[in-house]
CSV table of C-alpha atoms and ligand atoms in Angstrom, one decimal:
chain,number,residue,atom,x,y,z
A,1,UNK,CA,90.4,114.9,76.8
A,2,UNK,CA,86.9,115.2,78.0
A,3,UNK,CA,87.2,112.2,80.0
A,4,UNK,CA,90.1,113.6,81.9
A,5,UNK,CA,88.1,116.2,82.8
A,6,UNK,CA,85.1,114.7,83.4
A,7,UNK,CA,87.6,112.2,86.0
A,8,UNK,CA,89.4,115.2,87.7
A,9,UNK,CA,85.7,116.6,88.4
A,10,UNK,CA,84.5,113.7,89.9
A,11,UNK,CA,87.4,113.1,92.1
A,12,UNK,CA,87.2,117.3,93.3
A,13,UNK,CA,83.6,116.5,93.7
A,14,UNK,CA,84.3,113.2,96.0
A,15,UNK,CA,87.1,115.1,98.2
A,16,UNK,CA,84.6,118.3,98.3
A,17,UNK,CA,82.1,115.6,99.8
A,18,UNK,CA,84.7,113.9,102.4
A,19,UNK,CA,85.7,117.5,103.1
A,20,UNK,CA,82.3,118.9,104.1
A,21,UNK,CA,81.7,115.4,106.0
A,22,UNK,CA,84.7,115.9,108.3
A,23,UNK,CA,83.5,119.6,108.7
A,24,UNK,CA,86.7,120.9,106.6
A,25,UNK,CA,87.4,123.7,105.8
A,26,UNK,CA,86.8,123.9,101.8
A,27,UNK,CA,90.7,124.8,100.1
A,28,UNK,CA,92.4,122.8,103.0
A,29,UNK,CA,92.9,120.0,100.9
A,30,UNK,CA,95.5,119.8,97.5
A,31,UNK,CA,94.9,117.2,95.0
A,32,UNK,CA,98.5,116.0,93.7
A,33,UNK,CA,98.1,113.9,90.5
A,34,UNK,CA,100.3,111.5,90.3
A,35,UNK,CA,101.6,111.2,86.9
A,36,UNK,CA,104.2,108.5,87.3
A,37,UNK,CA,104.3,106.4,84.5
A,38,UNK,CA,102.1,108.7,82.4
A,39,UNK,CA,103.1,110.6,79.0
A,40,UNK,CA,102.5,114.7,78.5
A,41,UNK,CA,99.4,113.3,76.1
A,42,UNK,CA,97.9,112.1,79.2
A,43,UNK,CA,98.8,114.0,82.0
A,44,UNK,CA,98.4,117.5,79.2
A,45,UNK,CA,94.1,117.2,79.1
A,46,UNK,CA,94.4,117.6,83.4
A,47,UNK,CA,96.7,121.0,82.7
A,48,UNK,CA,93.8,122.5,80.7
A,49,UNK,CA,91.3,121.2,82.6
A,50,UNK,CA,93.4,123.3,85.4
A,51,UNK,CA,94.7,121.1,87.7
A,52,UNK,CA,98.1,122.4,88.8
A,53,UNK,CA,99.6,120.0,91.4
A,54,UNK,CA,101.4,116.9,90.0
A,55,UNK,CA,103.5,114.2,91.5
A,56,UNK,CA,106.3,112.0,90.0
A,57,UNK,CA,108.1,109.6,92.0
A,58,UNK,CA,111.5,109.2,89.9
A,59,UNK,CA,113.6,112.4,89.2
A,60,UNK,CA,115.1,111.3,86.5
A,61,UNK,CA,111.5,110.4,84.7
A,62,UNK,CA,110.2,113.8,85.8
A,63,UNK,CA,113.4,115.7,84.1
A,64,UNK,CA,112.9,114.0,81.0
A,65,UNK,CA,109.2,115.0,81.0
A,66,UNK,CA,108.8,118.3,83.1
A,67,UNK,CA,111.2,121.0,82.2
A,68,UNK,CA,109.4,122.2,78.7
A,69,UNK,CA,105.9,122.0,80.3
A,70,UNK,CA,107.0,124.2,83.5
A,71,UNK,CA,108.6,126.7,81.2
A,72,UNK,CA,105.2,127.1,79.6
A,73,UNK,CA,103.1,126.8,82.7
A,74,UNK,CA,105.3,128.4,85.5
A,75,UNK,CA,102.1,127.8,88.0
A,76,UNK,CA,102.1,124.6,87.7
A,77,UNK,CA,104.3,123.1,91.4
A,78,UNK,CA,106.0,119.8,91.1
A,79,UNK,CA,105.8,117.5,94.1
A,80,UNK,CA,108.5,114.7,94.3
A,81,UNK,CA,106.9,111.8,96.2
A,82,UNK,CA,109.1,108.7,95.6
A,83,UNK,CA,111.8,107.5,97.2
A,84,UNK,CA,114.7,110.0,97.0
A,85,UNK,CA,118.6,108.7,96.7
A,86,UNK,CA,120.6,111.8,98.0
A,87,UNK,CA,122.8,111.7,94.9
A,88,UNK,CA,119.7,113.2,93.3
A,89,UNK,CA,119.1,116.3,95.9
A,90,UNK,CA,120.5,118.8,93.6
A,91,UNK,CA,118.1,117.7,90.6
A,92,UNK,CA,115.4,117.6,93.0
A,93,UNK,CA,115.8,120.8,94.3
A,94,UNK,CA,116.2,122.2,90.9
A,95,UNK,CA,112.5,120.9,90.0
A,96,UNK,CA,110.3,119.9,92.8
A,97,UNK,CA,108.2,122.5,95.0
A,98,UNK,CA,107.3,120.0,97.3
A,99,UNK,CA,109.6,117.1,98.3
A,100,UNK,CA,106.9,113.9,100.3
A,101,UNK,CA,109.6,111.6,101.0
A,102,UNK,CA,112.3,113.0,103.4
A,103,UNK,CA,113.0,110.3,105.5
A,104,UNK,CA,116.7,110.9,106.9
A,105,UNK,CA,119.1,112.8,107.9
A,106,UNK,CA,121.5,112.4,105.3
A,107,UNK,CA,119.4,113.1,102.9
A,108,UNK,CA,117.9,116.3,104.4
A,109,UNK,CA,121.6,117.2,104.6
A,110,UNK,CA,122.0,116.8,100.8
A,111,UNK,CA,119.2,118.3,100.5
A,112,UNK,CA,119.8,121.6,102.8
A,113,UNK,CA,123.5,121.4,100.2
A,114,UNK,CA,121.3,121.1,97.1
A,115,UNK,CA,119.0,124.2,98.3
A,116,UNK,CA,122.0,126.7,98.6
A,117,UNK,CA,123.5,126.0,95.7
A,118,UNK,CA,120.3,126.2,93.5
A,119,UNK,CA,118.6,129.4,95.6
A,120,UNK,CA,115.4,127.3,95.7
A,121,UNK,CA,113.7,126.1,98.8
A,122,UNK,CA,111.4,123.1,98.5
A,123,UNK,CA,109.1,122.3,101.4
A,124,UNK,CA,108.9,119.1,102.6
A,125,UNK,CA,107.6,116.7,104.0
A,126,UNK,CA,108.8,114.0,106.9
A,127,UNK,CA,107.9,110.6,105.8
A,128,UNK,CA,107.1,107.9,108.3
A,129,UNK,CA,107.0,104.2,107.9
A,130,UNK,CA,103.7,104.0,109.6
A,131,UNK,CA,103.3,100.4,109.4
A,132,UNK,CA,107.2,99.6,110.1
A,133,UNK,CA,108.1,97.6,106.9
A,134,UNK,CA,111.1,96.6,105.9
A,135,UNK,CA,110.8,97.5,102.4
A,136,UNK,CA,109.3,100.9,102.7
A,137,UNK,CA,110.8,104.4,102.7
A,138,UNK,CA,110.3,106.3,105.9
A,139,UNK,CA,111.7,106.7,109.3
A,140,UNK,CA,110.7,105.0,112.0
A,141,UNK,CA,108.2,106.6,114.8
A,142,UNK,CA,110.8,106.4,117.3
A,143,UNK,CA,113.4,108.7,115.1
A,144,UNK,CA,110.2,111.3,114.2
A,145,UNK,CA,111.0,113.7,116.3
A,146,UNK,CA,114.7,114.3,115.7
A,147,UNK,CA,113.6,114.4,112.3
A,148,UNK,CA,111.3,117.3,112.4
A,149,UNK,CA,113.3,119.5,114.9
A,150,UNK,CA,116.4,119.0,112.3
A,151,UNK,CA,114.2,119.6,109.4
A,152,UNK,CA,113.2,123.0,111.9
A,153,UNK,CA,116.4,124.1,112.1
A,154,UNK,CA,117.0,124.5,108.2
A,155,UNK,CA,115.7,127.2,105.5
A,156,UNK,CA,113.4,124.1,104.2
A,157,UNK,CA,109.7,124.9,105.3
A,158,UNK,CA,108.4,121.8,106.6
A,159,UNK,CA,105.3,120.8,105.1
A,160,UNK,CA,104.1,118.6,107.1
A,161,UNK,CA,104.3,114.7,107.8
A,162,UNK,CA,103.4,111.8,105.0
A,163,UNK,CA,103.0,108.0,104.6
A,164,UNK,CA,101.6,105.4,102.7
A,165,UNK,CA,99.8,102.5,104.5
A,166,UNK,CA,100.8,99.1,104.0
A,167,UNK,CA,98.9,97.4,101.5
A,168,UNK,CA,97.2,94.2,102.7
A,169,UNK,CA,95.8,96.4,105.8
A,170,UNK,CA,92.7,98.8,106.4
A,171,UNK,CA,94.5,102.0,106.2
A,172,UNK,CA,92.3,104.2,108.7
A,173,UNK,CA,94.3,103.0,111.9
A,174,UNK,CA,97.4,103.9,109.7
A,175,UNK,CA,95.8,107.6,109.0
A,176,UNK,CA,94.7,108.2,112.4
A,177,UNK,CA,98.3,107.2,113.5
A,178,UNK,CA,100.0,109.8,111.3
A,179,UNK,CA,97.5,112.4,112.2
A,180,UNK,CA,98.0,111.7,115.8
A,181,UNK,CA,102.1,112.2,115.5
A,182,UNK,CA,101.5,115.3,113.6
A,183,UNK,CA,99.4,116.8,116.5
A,184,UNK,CA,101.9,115.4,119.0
A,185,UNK,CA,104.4,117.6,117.2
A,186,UNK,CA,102.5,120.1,116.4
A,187,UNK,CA,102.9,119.6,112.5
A,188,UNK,CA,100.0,121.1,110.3
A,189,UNK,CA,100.1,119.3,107.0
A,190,UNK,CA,99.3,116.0,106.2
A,191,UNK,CA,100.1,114.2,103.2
A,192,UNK,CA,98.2,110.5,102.9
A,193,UNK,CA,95.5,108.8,100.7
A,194,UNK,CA,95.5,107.5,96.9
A,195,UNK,CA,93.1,106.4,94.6
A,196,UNK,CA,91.6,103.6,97.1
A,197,UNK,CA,91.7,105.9,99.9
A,198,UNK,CA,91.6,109.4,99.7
A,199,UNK,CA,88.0,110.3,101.5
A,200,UNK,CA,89.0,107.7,104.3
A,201,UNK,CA,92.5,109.9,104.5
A,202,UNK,CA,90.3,113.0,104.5
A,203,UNK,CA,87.9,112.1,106.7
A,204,UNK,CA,91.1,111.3,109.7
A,205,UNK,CA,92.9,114.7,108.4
A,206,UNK,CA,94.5,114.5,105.4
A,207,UNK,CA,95.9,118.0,104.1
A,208,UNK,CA,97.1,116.4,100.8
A,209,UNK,CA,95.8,113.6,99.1
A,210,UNK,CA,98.2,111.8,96.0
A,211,UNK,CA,95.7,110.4,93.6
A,212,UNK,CA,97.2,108.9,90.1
A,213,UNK,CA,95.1,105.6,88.7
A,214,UNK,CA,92.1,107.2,89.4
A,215,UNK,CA,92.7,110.5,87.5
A,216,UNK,CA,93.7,108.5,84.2
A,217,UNK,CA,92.4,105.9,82.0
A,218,UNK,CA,92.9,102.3,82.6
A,219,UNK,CA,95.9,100.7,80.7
B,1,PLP,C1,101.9,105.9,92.9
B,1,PLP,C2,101.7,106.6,94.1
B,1,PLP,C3,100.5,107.3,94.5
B,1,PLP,C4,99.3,107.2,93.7
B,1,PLP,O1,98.7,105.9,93.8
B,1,PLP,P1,97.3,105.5,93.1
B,1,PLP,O2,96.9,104.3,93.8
B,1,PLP,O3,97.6,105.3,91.6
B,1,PLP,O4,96.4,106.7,93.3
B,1,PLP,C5,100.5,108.0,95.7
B,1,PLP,N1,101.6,108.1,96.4
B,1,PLP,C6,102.8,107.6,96.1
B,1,PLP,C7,103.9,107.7,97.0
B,1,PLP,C8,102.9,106.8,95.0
B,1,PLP,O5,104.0,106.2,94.7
């Protein structure tokens, strides 16, 4: 309990530090905690300690362990940032504020269905596969810009652009890619760095950083 305190201080202390570095503005940047794989006795310490941004990457996981808590703590926002089957729109809708991991058209479709039917209008995210892998969610640079002027034409506010390095590789060159196609279409928001890289995503513009193993104790 203390301890997850004491570990969401430190990591507000080190993104205050990469902030002020990089000359940002202080409240520019949201910590999501990533609480995939974590039970409410874990991720419950980081509510009273008053974090308020959590992300999960499967919805079905994050129904079975959100619904009671956001009925108590109707503050809290939800970010879905996992791969996201468009079978699953409605439910995501239904629970997540933010949505990282738009990545097609078909799903914003489903997703743009999902939103009238449940009067709820996530924002999202456009999701790139910065370093073109095979196995990784995301579109490719060369489909980004239909992307963002369809996500432009729906209800959805659009959050801004996200992706996730590939993991053998330095991942500033990856950061300063994604920040560079945000500014190329004029996009604002910028969702990238973990736990292993957070004040290197800050320091090349990172809006949002998505920080899980280094918010809870080591299993
Ligand atoms: C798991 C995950 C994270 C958090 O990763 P850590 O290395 O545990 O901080 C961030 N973003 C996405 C998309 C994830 O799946």
């Amino acid at each position: 309990m203390v301890d997850a305190a004491h570990r969401l201080s430190a990591i507000r202390a080190r993104i205050a530090k990469a902030g002020s570095v990089a000359r940002r503005r202080a409240g520019e940047i949201t910590l999501v905690a990533v609480a995939k794989g974590r039970t409410m006795d874990e991720i419950a310490p980081l509510i009273e300690a008053g974090q308020r941004d959590f992300g999960e990457s499967r919805v079905q996981e994050a129904l079975d362990k959100w619904p009671p808590v956001l009925a108590r703590h109707p503050d809290l926002r939800l970010h879905g940032i996992g791969r996201l089957q468009s079978n699953k729109a409605v439910e995501a809708v239904r629970l997540f504020d933010v949505i990282h991991a738009l990545d097609r058209r078909s799903l914003l479709d489903a997703l743009i269905a999902a939103s009238a039917r449940e009067g709820r209008t996530p924002s999202v995210y456009v999701q790139v596969n910065i370093g073109d892998e095979p196995q990784k969610g995301g579109c490719t640079i060369a489909d980004l810009e239909g992307l963002i002027a369809d996500v432009r034409a729906t209800e959805l506010p659009l959050a801004g652009l996200m992706a996730i390095p590939p993991a053998d590789a330095q991942p500033g060159p990856y950061f300063a890619l994604l920040a560079k196609l945000a500014r190329r279409h004029d996009v604002s928001g910028l969702s990238m760095g973990m736990s292993d890289d957070f004040e290197t995503a800050i320091q090349l513009g990172a809006t949002c950083v998505r920080v899980g193993s280094a918010l809870f104790e080591e299993r």
